[in-house]
Short mmCIF file of C-alpha atoms in Angstrom, two decimals:
data_model
loop_
_atom_site.label_atom_id
_atom_site.label_comp_id
_atom_site.label_asym_id
_atom_site.label_seq_id
_atom_site.Cartn_x
_atom_site.Cartn_y
_atom_site.Cartn_z
CA UNK Y 1 61.37 311.94 69.18
CA UNK Y 2 64.04 310.10 71.24
CA UNK Y 3 64.83 307.82 68.30
CA UNK Y 4 65.64 310.55 65.63
CA UNK Y 5 68.03 311.73 68.15
CA UNK Y 6 69.73 308.55 68.65
CA UNK Y 7 69.88 308.38 64.57
CA UNK Y 8 71.62 311.81 64.20
CA UNK Y 9 73.97 310.63 66.68
CA UNK Y 10 74.89 307.63 65.24
CA UNK Y 11 74.90 309.51 61.46
CA UNK Y 12 77.10 312.27 63.02
CA UNK Y 13 80.93 311.91 63.54
CA UNK Y 14 82.60 311.86 66.65
CA UNK Y 15 84.06 314.97 67.77
CA UNK Y 16 87.66 313.30 67.33
CA UNK Y 17 86.67 312.32 63.95
CA UNK Y 18 85.96 315.80 63.21
CA UNK Y 19 89.06 317.11 64.64
CA UNK Y 20 91.21 314.39 62.83
CA UNK Y 21 89.43 315.56 59.40
CA UNK Y 22 90.16 319.14 59.76
CA UNK Y 23 94.04 318.57 61.04
CA UNK Y 24 94.44 316.08 57.86
CA UNK Y 25 92.86 319.18 55.98
CA UNK Y 26 94.84 321.40 56.94
CA UNK Y 27 98.18 319.63 56.71
CA UNK Y 28 97.45 318.66 53.50
CA UNK Y 29 96.31 322.08 52.31
CA UNK Y 30 99.79 323.21 53.66
CA UNK Y 31 101.42 320.61 51.77
CA UNK Y 32 99.71 321.76 48.39
CA UNK Y 33 101.64 325.09 48.82
CA UNK Y 34 104.80 323.31 47.93
CA UNK Y 35 104.08 322.29 43.85
CA UNK Y 36 101.83 325.41 43.81
CA UNK Y 37 105.12 327.39 44.79
CA UNK Y 38 107.40 325.62 42.48
CA UNK Y 39 105.08 325.69 39.52
CA UNK Y 40 105.20 329.18 40.13
CA UNK Y 41 108.58 329.75 39.65
CA UNK Y 42 108.68 327.49 36.49
CA UNK Y 43 105.89 330.08 35.58
CA UNK Y 44 107.47 333.52 36.09
CA UNK Y 45 110.63 332.23 33.52
CA UNK Y 46 108.11 330.69 31.26
CA UNK Y 47 106.79 332.12 28.17
CA UNK Y 48 102.83 332.31 27.91
CA UNK Y 49 102.50 333.58 23.49
CA UNK Y 50 101.06 330.59 22.95
CA UNK Y 51 97.80 331.79 24.77
CA UNK Y 52 98.42 335.25 23.52
CA UNK Y 53 98.35 333.67 19.99
CA UNK Y 54 94.39 332.68 20.76
CA UNK Y 55 93.05 333.99 23.87
CA UNK Y 56 89.91 332.08 23.57
CA UNK Y 57 90.75 328.77 22.44
CA UNK Y 58 93.70 328.54 25.40
CA UNK Y 59 91.28 330.06 28.15
CA UNK Y 60 88.66 326.85 26.83
CA UNK Y 61 91.71 324.34 26.78
CA UNK Y 62 92.52 325.88 30.02
CA UNK Y 63 89.41 325.80 31.79
CA UNK Y 64 88.75 322.22 30.58
CA UNK Y 65 91.99 320.94 31.42
CA UNK Y 66 91.27 321.97 35.04
CA UNK Y 67 88.32 321.00 35.07
CA UNK Y 68 89.48 317.39 34.77
CA UNK Y 69 91.74 317.38 36.82
CA UNK Y 70 89.73 318.06 39.53
CA UNK Y 71 87.44 315.39 38.38
CA UNK Y 72 89.76 313.37 39.00
CA UNK Y 73 91.04 314.51 42.69
CA UNK Y 74 87.26 314.05 42.74
CA UNK Y 75 87.08 310.62 41.56
CA UNK Y 76 89.90 309.29 43.37
CA UNK Y 77 89.49 311.16 46.90
CA UNK Y 78 89.45 307.36 48.49
CA UNK Y 79 92.52 306.35 48.23
CA UNK Y 80 96.22 307.72 47.50
CA UNK Y 81 95.89 308.29 43.90
CA UNK Y 82 93.70 311.33 45.54
CA UNK Y 83 96.57 313.24 46.89
CA UNK Y 84 98.84 312.31 43.67
CA UNK Y 85 96.45 313.71 41.45
CA UNK Y 86 96.06 316.61 44.15
CA UNK Y 87 99.71 318.07 44.29
CA UNK Y 88 99.36 317.49 40.12
CA UNK Y 89 96.75 319.75 39.85
CA UNK Y 90 98.32 322.15 42.74
CA UNK Y 91 101.71 322.09 40.67
CA UNK Y 92 99.93 323.08 37.36
CA UNK Y 93 98.05 326.22 39.31
CA UNK Y 94 101.27 327.29 40.13
CA UNK Y 95 102.48 327.57 36.64
CA UNK Y 96 99.20 329.05 35.60
CA UNK Y 97 99.85 331.86 38.12
CA UNK Y 98 103.10 332.99 35.80
CA UNK Y 99 101.21 335.35 33.62
CA UNK Y 100 100.35 337.46 36.55
CA UNK Y 101 103.21 337.09 38.76
CA UNK Y 102 104.88 338.20 35.19
CA UNK Y 103 103.29 341.40 34.87
CA UNK Y 104 102.57 341.91 38.77
CA UNK Y 105 106.71 341.84 39.05
CA UNK Y 106 107.16 344.20 35.98
CA UNK Y 107 105.06 347.46 37.67
CA UNK Y 108 106.59 349.45 40.39
CA UNK Y 109 106.22 347.45 43.97
CA UNK Y 110 105.73 344.57 41.93
CA UNK Y 111 106.72 342.07 44.61
CA UNK Y 112 104.88 344.19 47.89
CA UNK Y 113 101.87 344.17 45.70
CA UNK Y 114 101.81 340.69 45.39
CA UNK Y 115 102.96 340.08 49.23
CA UNK Y 116 99.53 342.31 50.22
CA UNK Y 117 97.51 340.19 48.17
CA UNK Y 118 98.43 336.99 50.16
CA UNK Y 119 98.68 338.73 53.68
CA UNK Y 120 95.18 339.82 53.15
CA UNK Y 121 94.14 335.73 51.46
CA UNK Y 122 95.66 335.25 54.94
CA UNK Y 123 93.88 337.32 57.23
CA UNK Y 124 90.66 336.39 54.90
CA UNK Y 125 91.43 332.60 55.47
CA UNK Y 126 92.11 332.88 59.17
CA UNK Y 127 88.97 335.03 59.64
CA UNK Y 128 86.34 332.15 57.68
CA UNK Y 129 88.36 330.07 60.14
CA UNK Y 130 86.68 331.68 62.86
CA UNK Y 131 84.03 332.15 62.17
CA UNK Y 132 83.30 328.44 61.48
CA UNK Y 133 84.53 327.28 64.37
CA UNK Y 134 82.15 330.55 65.96
CA UNK Y 135 78.60 329.18 64.52
CA UNK Y 136 77.46 326.47 66.50
CA UNK Y 137 75.34 325.26 63.56
CA UNK Y 138 75.71 323.91 59.93
CA UNK Y 139 75.71 326.63 57.66
CA UNK Y 140 73.26 324.74 55.09
CA UNK Y 141 71.68 327.61 53.58
CA UNK Y 142 74.98 328.69 52.09
CA UNK Y 143 74.83 325.97 49.74
CA UNK Y 144 71.75 326.68 47.23
CA UNK Y 145 73.72 330.78 47.47
CA UNK Y 146 76.85 328.87 46.54
CA UNK Y 147 75.70 326.25 43.65
CA UNK Y 148 73.82 329.08 42.02
CA UNK Y 149 76.92 331.69 42.16
CA UNK Y 150 79.33 329.16 41.03
CA UNK Y 151 76.94 329.00 37.74
CA UNK Y 152 76.98 332.89 37.21
CA UNK Y 153 80.83 332.91 37.78
CA UNK Y 154 81.28 330.71 35.12
CA UNK Y 155 78.46 331.93 32.91
CA UNK Y 156 80.46 335.68 33.33
CA UNK Y 157 84.17 334.04 32.62
CA UNK Y 158 82.82 332.26 29.52
CA UNK Y 159 81.19 336.18 28.26
CA UNK Y 160 83.99 338.08 29.55
CA UNK Y 161 86.17 335.96 27.51
CA UNK Y 162 84.40 337.08 24.20
CA UNK Y 163 83.54 340.38 25.63
CA UNK Y 164 86.96 341.87 27.45
CA UNK Y 165 85.85 344.22 29.28
CA UNK Y 166 87.87 345.47 31.70
CA UNK Y 167 85.50 347.37 34.14
CA UNK Y 168 83.39 343.63 33.87
CA UNK Y 169 86.21 341.44 34.31
CA UNK Y 170 86.94 343.81 37.37
CA UNK Y 171 84.02 343.54 38.77
CA UNK Y 172 83.72 339.41 38.63
CA UNK Y 173 87.06 339.57 40.37
CA UNK Y 174 85.05 341.28 43.19
CA UNK Y 175 82.45 339.04 42.95
CA UNK Y 176 85.04 335.73 43.30
CA UNK Y 177 86.75 337.49 46.43
CA UNK Y 178 82.94 337.28 47.92
CA UNK Y 179 82.68 333.83 46.63
CA UNK Y 180 85.76 332.23 47.92
CA UNK Y 181 85.54 333.79 51.07
CA UNK Y 182 81.68 332.47 51.56
CA UNK Y 183 83.50 328.86 49.92
CA UNK Y 184 85.97 328.91 52.61
CA UNK Y 185 83.82 329.49 55.29
CA UNK Y 186 81.22 326.93 53.89
CA UNK Y 187 83.95 324.18 53.99
CA UNK Y 188 85.35 324.27 57.35
CA UNK Y 189 81.76 324.77 58.65
CA UNK Y 190 81.19 321.49 57.18
CA UNK Y 191 84.20 320.35 58.13
CA UNK Y 192 83.72 321.23 61.87
CA UNK Y 193 80.05 320.59 62.01
CA UNK Y 194 80.85 316.41 60.63
CA UNK Y 195 79.13 317.50 56.84
CA UNK Y 196 83.00 316.45 55.31
CA UNK Y 197 84.10 313.28 56.06
CA UNK Y 198 87.25 313.10 53.48
CA UNK Y 199 90.45 315.33 53.51
CA UNK Y 200 91.29 315.31 50.04
CA UNK Y 201 87.67 316.46 48.57
CA UNK Y 202 87.92 319.66 51.55
CA UNK Y 203 90.88 320.29 50.39
CA UNK Y 204 90.50 320.82 46.91
CA UNK Y 205 87.40 322.93 47.74
CA UNK Y 206 89.81 325.23 50.48
CA UNK Y 207 92.59 325.25 47.43
CA UNK Y 208 90.73 326.65 44.96
CA UNK Y 209 88.79 329.20 47.20
CA UNK Y 210 92.53 330.59 48.06
CA UNK Y 211 93.95 330.37 44.70
CA UNK Y 212 90.93 332.11 43.23
CA UNK Y 213 91.08 334.60 46.39
CA UNK Y 214 94.37 335.64 46.09
CA UNK Y 215 94.49 335.89 42.29
CA UNK Y 216 91.42 337.81 42.28
CA UNK Y 217 92.71 340.14 44.91
CA UNK Y 218 95.87 341.00 43.80
CA UNK Y 219 94.25 341.77 40.82
CA UNK Y 220 91.67 343.94 42.42
CA UNK Y 221 94.69 345.58 43.99
CA UNK Y 222 96.77 346.08 40.37
CA UNK Y 223 93.71 347.94 38.69
CA UNK Y 224 93.19 349.82 42.15
CA UNK Y 225 97.14 351.23 41.75
CA UNK Y 226 96.37 351.80 38.08
CA UNK Y 227 98.33 348.93 36.62
CA UNK Y 228 95.63 347.37 34.98
CA UNK Y 229 96.93 344.37 33.11
CA UNK Y 230 93.19 344.13 31.72
#
């Protein structure tokens, strides 16, 4: 028993290391919002007619590009190149906010709805952060649930490319709100408990979760106010 306990203590990062990883993650996450904002500004003023002309092919290409860039971030997570890839990825993600923000800004009180979605996203993030710090044990039980959830959501997204059902799409958005919230909780808990020691990988997970949370909340808000873009 003694031997196992000593091994666990050796394998688990010290509290100082865990707090440093958390600090670096928060800093890089905040930094990633700058290229996102710049990309969003460009996106608002861009024409996305090429996506409307071929929505199925466009969506597939965009998903392929996004997953490629996430792969490159993960591949280079132990070097400065990982940060460069992350900044490029967040810029592209900001650019892809263009069509949604364009539509939201055209509806009555659109800017207020965007702000509401941003405030709700921030509130969820801070609540999940508080829970992650409060829970005294590692939330390993969420790992399998989130893995299965990610597969189900991916299949649902691909299916809806062909089905294009507004009600089904809103269900996907609702599922993304729950999934993204739990992913934020899980990732922060992993950092706090020492399960994640790479701040670039952690930032990528948190960024994608926050991005999906914001876009899903905004589309649900638009639908509830009678402005469903679908």
